Amino acid sequence: MNSLLDDGLKDARVLVTGAAGGIGAAVAESFVAAGAAVVVSDVTPVSEDLGARASVTADLRDTAESGRLVTAAADTLGGLDVVAHLAGVLRRRDIAQVTEADWDVQHDVNLKASFFLLREAAGLMARQGTGGRLIAAASQGWWSGGYGGSAVYAASKGGLVSLCRGLARTYGPCGITVNTVAPGAIDTTMLTDDLTADALDTILSATPLRRLGTAQEVASAVLFLASARASFITAATLNVSGGWLAY
Ligand SMILES: NC(=O)c1ccc[n+]([C@@H]2O[C@H](COP(=O)([O-])OP(=O)(O)OC[C@H]3O[C@@H](n4cnc5c(N)ncnc54)[C@H](O)[C@@H]3O)[C@@H](O)[C@H]2O)c1
């Protein structure tokens, strides 16, 4: 952790959620490549090719699963230094068509489950007494309010940013940093599944870099926040949007 060249990630004990998804898989692979010991999790099975030590299938809408997951990860790794929480759900809908079920699933996964998971992990890290890093995936929507039928999703991500700021205040005295990354338009199925060509053109013309981001580019931001280089950064939201949003 002391050398300028040491990013502090070698042998770090890392839990990655949403690892069956585009960004989560890239994050898990990147931690493994950096020499970290990684446990992955998702509600659907995660590829064994990521190089994780173990994989735990868990539906985080069941809040009891957070405790089981954090305990399983810590037991496998001999403790826990980093949680990279990428699990998330987007239901893009015309606002007039949004149902209560659409509201519930997005807020349950993106916000409620995040609270129980991150609190569980922070509690364990506080008991360990060696600090820690919590990083969650917000979205440009936390700031913009969302585009193209994603107001409810945006509200859940706005809540997540506020939540992480509160957790940063709560756990900072234990040496635990809590940050979010806010991806813009990233080339994964979450974005591209039901995106029209017109909507894509609109996004690209509003993005100074004129392209979608890659999952790897979000992973780089997550690893930075987990690294020794980010040791005095907490309660931050890192804008990874290619300039789509400027703040
Ligand atoms: N792709 C983008 O453009 C973009 C933009 C902004 C923010 N994000 C956020 O980044 C994160 C990763 O997104 P992605 O593009 O990899 O999406 P993705 O859909 O590929 O991955 C999300 C993963 O979360 C998992 N998940 C969903 N519900 C779950 C539950 N109840 N319990 C456990 N796991 C669950 C899914 O199975 C999936 O593997 C998400 O939080 C997303 O909201 C993505």
Short mmCIF file of C-alpha atoms and ligand atoms in Angstrom, two decimals:
data_model
loop_
_atom_site.label_atom_id
_atom_site.label_comp_id
_atom_site.label_asym_id
_atom_site.label_seq_id
_atom_site.Cartn_x
_atom_site.Cartn_y
_atom_site.Cartn_z
CA MET A 1 0.00 0.00 0.00
CA ASN A 2 2.94 2.41 0.51
CA SER A 3 4.78 2.31 -2.80
CA LEU A 4 3.57 4.68 -5.49
CA LEU A 5 3.61 1.73 -7.87
CA ASP A 6 1.62 -0.54 -5.57
CA ASP A 7 -2.10 -0.23 -6.19
CA GLY A 8 -2.89 -2.28 -3.10
CA LEU A 9 -5.09 -4.72 -4.99
CA LYS A 10 -2.79 -7.75 -4.91
CA ASP A 11 -4.29 -10.29 -2.50
CA ALA A 12 -7.18 -7.94 -1.68
CA ARG A 13 -10.26 -9.92 -0.68
CA VAL A 14 -13.05 -8.84 -3.00
CA LEU A 15 -16.75 -9.61 -3.41
CA VAL A 16 -18.32 -8.67 -6.77
CA THR A 17 -22.12 -8.73 -7.20
CA GLY A 18 -23.87 -8.66 -10.57
CA ALA A 19 -20.97 -10.71 -11.93
CA ALA A 20 -23.14 -12.47 -14.52
CA GLY A 21 -23.74 -9.06 -16.11
CA GLY A 22 -21.63 -7.13 -18.55
CA ILE A 23 -19.99 -4.69 -16.15
CA GLY A 24 -19.85 -7.04 -13.16
CA ALA A 25 -18.01 -9.68 -15.21
CA ALA A 26 -15.46 -7.09 -16.39
CA VAL A 27 -14.99 -5.89 -12.81
CA ALA A 28 -14.45 -9.42 -11.50
CA GLU A 29 -11.98 -10.26 -14.27
CA SER A 30 -10.08 -7.03 -13.66
CA PHE A 31 -9.73 -7.69 -9.93
CA VAL A 32 -8.48 -11.21 -10.68
CA ALA A 33 -5.99 -9.77 -13.19
CA ALA A 34 -4.79 -7.34 -10.50
CA GLY A 35 -4.00 -10.28 -8.21
CA ALA A 36 -7.03 -9.99 -5.93
CA ALA A 37 -8.86 -12.96 -4.45
CA VAL A 38 -12.43 -12.73 -5.72
CA VAL A 39 -15.81 -14.19 -4.85
CA VAL A 40 -18.53 -13.49 -7.41
CA SER A 41 -22.28 -13.47 -7.01
CA ASP A 42 -25.42 -13.01 -9.07
CA VAL A 43 -29.01 -14.20 -9.15
CA THR A 44 -28.08 -16.13 -12.29
CA PRO A 45 -25.05 -18.43 -12.65
CA VAL A 46 -21.71 -16.66 -13.20
CA SER A 47 -19.16 -17.84 -15.76
CA GLU A 48 -16.34 -19.90 -14.28
CA ASP A 49 -13.98 -18.26 -16.78
CA LEU A 50 -13.72 -15.10 -14.66
CA GLY A 51 -11.18 -16.82 -12.39
CA ALA A 52 -13.04 -16.28 -9.12
CA ARG A 53 -12.31 -18.41 -6.05
CA ALA A 54 -16.03 -19.11 -5.55
CA SER A 55 -19.42 -18.17 -6.88
CA VAL A 56 -22.51 -17.67 -4.73
CA THR A 57 -25.95 -17.57 -6.32
CA ALA A 58 -28.14 -15.13 -4.41
CA ASP A 59 -31.25 -13.08 -5.11
CA LEU A 60 -30.47 -9.86 -3.26
CA ARG A 61 -34.17 -8.87 -3.13
CA ASP A 62 -34.30 -11.32 -0.22
CA THR A 63 -32.52 -9.19 2.37
CA ALA A 64 -31.49 -12.26 4.39
CA GLU A 65 -29.34 -13.27 1.42
CA SER A 66 -27.02 -10.32 2.07
CA GLY A 67 -25.86 -11.83 5.34
CA ARG A 68 -25.42 -15.26 3.79
CA LEU A 69 -23.45 -13.81 0.88
CA VAL A 70 -21.11 -11.63 2.93
CA THR A 71 -20.45 -14.48 5.36
CA ALA A 72 -19.79 -16.94 2.54
CA ALA A 73 -17.39 -14.51 0.83
CA ALA A 74 -15.51 -13.76 4.05
CA ASP A 75 -15.30 -17.46 4.95
CA THR A 76 -13.91 -18.28 1.49
CA LEU A 77 -11.41 -15.43 1.43
CA GLY A 78 -10.49 -15.23 5.12
CA GLY A 79 -12.07 -11.75 5.42
CA LEU A 80 -13.25 -9.02 3.13
CA ASP A 81 -11.56 -5.81 1.96
CA VAL A 82 -13.66 -4.68 -1.00
CA VAL A 83 -17.25 -5.01 -2.14
CA ALA A 84 -17.96 -4.01 -5.73
CA HIS A 85 -21.73 -4.01 -5.97
CA LEU A 86 -22.80 -4.05 -9.62
CA ALA A 87 -26.13 -5.90 -9.42
CA GLY A 88 -28.90 -3.73 -10.80
CA VAL A 89 -32.14 -3.74 -12.78
CA LEU A 90 -33.51 -1.37 -15.43
CA ARG A 91 -37.14 -1.55 -16.63
CA ARG A 92 -37.40 1.06 -19.36
CA ARG A 93 -41.09 2.05 -19.78
CA ASP A 94 -43.15 4.94 -21.00
CA ILE A 95 -43.99 6.66 -17.74
CA ALA A 96 -47.72 6.09 -18.22
CA GLN A 97 -47.09 2.33 -18.43
CA VAL A 98 -45.02 1.97 -15.26
CA THR A 99 -46.62 -0.56 -12.90
CA GLU A 100 -46.17 -1.01 -9.18
CA ALA A 101 -44.23 -4.18 -9.96
CA ASP A 102 -41.85 -2.15 -12.18
CA TRP A 103 -41.34 0.31 -9.34
CA ASP A 104 -40.82 -2.43 -6.76
CA VAL A 105 -38.27 -4.53 -8.63
CA GLN A 106 -36.06 -1.55 -9.48
CA HIS A 107 -36.18 -0.05 -6.00
CA ASP A 108 -35.85 -3.43 -4.29
CA VAL A 109 -32.73 -4.42 -6.24
CA ASN A 110 -31.07 -1.05 -6.84
CA LEU A 111 -31.75 0.59 -3.49
CA LYS A 112 -33.17 -1.66 -0.77
CA ALA A 113 -30.88 -4.62 -1.46
CA SER A 114 -27.91 -2.24 -1.68
CA PHE A 115 -28.57 -0.96 1.82
CA PHE A 116 -28.71 -4.41 3.40
CA LEU A 117 -25.71 -5.73 1.46
CA LEU A 118 -23.47 -2.72 2.05
CA ARG A 119 -24.44 -2.44 5.73
CA GLU A 120 -23.67 -6.13 6.22
CA ALA A 121 -20.28 -5.78 4.53
CA ALA A 122 -19.42 -2.57 6.40
CA GLY A 123 -20.29 -4.23 9.71
CA LEU A 124 -17.95 -7.11 8.96
CA MET A 125 -15.18 -4.75 7.84
CA ALA A 126 -15.62 -2.64 10.97
CA ARG A 127 -15.25 -5.76 13.13
CA GLN A 128 -12.13 -6.76 11.17
CA GLY A 129 -10.68 -3.37 12.04
CA THR A 130 -8.60 -3.00 8.87
CA GLY A 131 -10.80 -0.60 6.90
CA GLY A 132 -12.36 -1.42 3.59
CA ARG A 133 -13.81 -0.22 0.31
CA LEU A 134 -17.44 -0.27 -0.76
CA ILE A 135 -18.20 0.67 -4.37
CA ALA A 136 -21.71 0.63 -5.85
CA ALA A 137 -23.00 1.23 -9.37
CA ALA A 138 -25.19 4.29 -9.64
CA SER A 139 -25.97 5.65 -13.12
CA GLN A 140 -25.98 8.94 -14.96
CA GLY A 141 -29.68 8.84 -14.06
CA TRP A 142 -28.89 9.71 -10.44
CA TRP A 143 -28.11 13.22 -11.70
CA SER A 144 -30.11 13.57 -14.94
CA GLY A 145 -33.36 11.99 -13.75
CA GLY A 146 -33.03 9.44 -16.55
CA TYR A 147 -33.78 9.40 -20.27
CA GLY A 148 -36.14 7.32 -22.39
CA GLY A 149 -38.47 5.91 -19.76
CA SER A 150 -36.07 5.43 -16.90
CA ALA A 151 -37.37 7.91 -14.30
CA VAL A 152 -38.09 5.17 -11.75
CA TYR A 153 -34.68 3.58 -12.29
CA ALA A 154 -33.08 7.03 -11.97
CA ALA A 155 -34.89 7.62 -8.69
CA SER A 156 -33.53 4.34 -7.33
CA LYS A 157 -30.00 5.31 -8.36
CA GLY A 158 -30.41 8.78 -6.86
CA GLY A 159 -31.39 7.07 -3.63
CA LEU A 160 -28.33 4.86 -3.92
CA VAL A 161 -26.02 7.87 -4.22
CA SER A 162 -27.58 9.45 -1.12
CA LEU A 163 -27.39 6.15 0.72
CA CYS A 164 -23.70 5.75 -0.07
CA ARG A 165 -22.97 9.26 1.13
CA GLY A 166 -24.68 8.40 4.40
CA LEU A 167 -22.75 5.14 4.70
CA ALA A 168 -19.52 7.04 3.99
CA ARG A 169 -20.24 9.32 6.96
CA THR A 170 -21.20 6.39 9.15
CA TYR A 171 -18.26 4.12 8.41
CA GLY A 172 -15.52 6.64 7.60
CA PRO A 173 -14.26 6.60 11.20
CA CYS A 174 -13.62 2.86 10.73
CA GLY A 175 -11.44 3.55 7.68
CA ILE A 176 -14.10 2.30 5.28
CA THR A 177 -14.62 4.36 2.11
CA VAL A 178 -17.94 4.27 0.29
CA ASN A 179 -18.18 5.53 -3.29
CA THR A 180 -20.33 5.15 -6.38
CA VAL A 181 -19.53 5.05 -10.07
CA ALA A 182 -22.06 6.67 -12.39
CA PRO A 183 -21.78 5.06 -15.82
CA GLY A 184 -23.29 6.80 -18.82
CA ALA A 185 -24.24 4.67 -21.83
CA ILE A 186 -22.23 1.45 -21.59
CA ASP A 187 -22.30 -1.26 -24.22
CA THR A 188 -24.00 -4.10 -22.31
CA THR A 189 -27.35 -5.81 -22.83
CA MET A 190 -28.90 -3.65 -20.08
CA LEU A 191 -28.50 -0.65 -22.38
CA THR A 192 -28.74 -2.18 -25.83
CA ASP A 193 -31.54 -4.76 -25.35
CA ASP A 194 -34.46 -2.51 -26.25
CA LEU A 195 -32.68 0.63 -27.41
CA THR A 196 -33.98 2.05 -30.70
CA ALA A 197 -31.57 3.31 -33.36
CA ASP A 198 -32.97 6.83 -32.84
CA ALA A 199 -32.38 6.69 -29.08
CA LEU A 200 -28.82 5.48 -29.68
CA ASP A 201 -28.18 8.35 -32.11
CA THR A 202 -29.52 10.83 -29.56
CA ILE A 203 -27.19 9.50 -26.87
CA LEU A 204 -24.15 9.47 -29.15
CA SER A 205 -24.72 12.99 -30.44
CA ALA A 206 -24.94 14.24 -26.83
CA THR A 207 -21.76 12.39 -25.81
CA PRO A 208 -18.58 14.35 -26.56
CA LEU A 209 -16.60 11.14 -27.09
CA ARG A 210 -19.28 10.03 -29.65
CA ARG A 211 -19.34 6.39 -28.60
CA LEU A 212 -20.68 4.04 -25.97
CA GLY A 213 -18.43 3.20 -23.06
CA THR A 214 -17.18 -0.32 -22.49
CA ALA A 215 -17.70 -2.49 -19.43
CA GLN A 216 -13.91 -2.49 -19.07
CA GLU A 217 -13.88 1.31 -18.79
CA VAL A 218 -16.32 1.14 -15.88
CA ALA A 219 -14.24 -1.63 -14.33
CA SER A 220 -11.20 0.66 -14.46
CA ALA A 221 -13.08 3.28 -12.44
CA VAL A 222 -14.18 0.67 -9.89
CA LEU A 223 -10.64 -0.66 -9.49
CA PHE A 224 -9.34 2.87 -9.04
CA LEU A 225 -11.79 3.47 -6.19
CA ALA A 226 -10.76 0.16 -4.62
CA SER A 227 -7.06 0.91 -4.98
CA ALA A 228 -4.52 2.61 -2.74
CA ARG A 229 -4.63 5.57 -5.13
CA ALA A 230 -8.14 6.44 -3.91
CA SER A 231 -7.34 6.28 -0.20
CA PHE A 232 -8.69 9.79 0.59
CA ILE A 233 -11.77 9.56 -1.61
CA THR A 234 -15.10 8.76 0.01
CA ALA A 235 -18.73 9.81 -0.52
CA ALA A 236 -17.82 10.49 -4.17
CA THR A 237 -19.69 9.67 -7.36
CA LEU A 238 -17.33 9.11 -10.28
CA ASN A 239 -18.80 10.22 -13.60
CA VAL A 240 -17.95 7.60 -16.27
CA SER A 241 -20.12 8.91 -19.09
CA GLY A 242 -17.73 10.09 -21.83
CA GLY A 243 -18.90 13.60 -21.05
CA TRP A 244 -22.61 12.85 -21.70
CA LEU A 245 -23.14 14.48 -18.35
CA ALA A 246 -20.78 17.19 -17.19
CA TYR A 247 -20.65 17.67 -13.46
N1 LIG B 1 -25.02 -0.61 -19.02
C1 LIG B 1 -25.22 0.68 -18.77
O1 LIG B 1 -25.30 1.50 -19.70
C2 LIG B 1 -25.32 1.18 -17.35
C3 LIG B 1 -25.43 2.56 -17.17
C4 LIG B 1 -25.54 3.06 -15.88
C5 LIG B 1 -25.52 2.21 -14.79
N2 LIG B 1 -25.42 0.87 -14.98
C6 LIG B 1 -25.42 0.04 -13.78
O2 LIG B 1 -24.26 -0.78 -13.76
C7 LIG B 1 -24.56 -2.03 -13.12
C8 LIG B 1 -24.18 -3.17 -14.04
O3 LIG B 1 -24.94 -3.03 -15.25
P1 LIG B 1 -24.74 -3.97 -16.54
O4 LIG B 1 -24.77 -3.08 -17.71
O5 LIG B 1 -23.61 -4.90 -16.34
O6 LIG B 1 -26.13 -4.73 -16.50
P2 LIG B 1 -26.44 -6.29 -16.62
O7 LIG B 1 -27.93 -6.39 -16.74
O8 LIG B 1 -25.60 -6.90 -17.68
O9 LIG B 1 -25.98 -6.83 -15.19
C9 LIG B 1 -26.72 -6.64 -14.02
C10 LIG B 1 -26.64 -7.92 -13.21
O10 LIG B 1 -27.38 -7.75 -12.00
C11 LIG B 1 -27.98 -8.99 -11.71
N3 LIG B 1 -29.15 -8.89 -10.84
C12 LIG B 1 -30.35 -8.38 -11.18
N4 LIG B 1 -31.22 -8.56 -10.18
C13 LIG B 1 -30.55 -9.19 -9.17
C14 LIG B 1 -30.92 -9.66 -7.89
N5 LIG B 1 -32.17 -9.55 -7.46
N6 LIG B 1 -29.99 -10.25 -7.12
C15 LIG B 1 -28.71 -10.40 -7.58
N7 LIG B 1 -28.31 -9.99 -8.81
C16 LIG B 1 -29.22 -9.39 -9.60
C17 LIG B 1 -28.40 -9.53 -13.08
O11 LIG B 1 -28.64 -10.93 -13.06
C18 LIG B 1 -27.24 -9.11 -13.96
O12 LIG B 1 -26.29 -10.14 -14.12
C19 LIG B 1 -26.04 -1.98 -12.78
O13 LIG B 1 -26.20 -1.59 -11.44
C20 LIG B 1 -26.59 -0.91 -13.70
O14 LIG B 1 -27.75 -0.30 -13.17
C21 LIG B 1 -25.32 0.34 -16.25
#
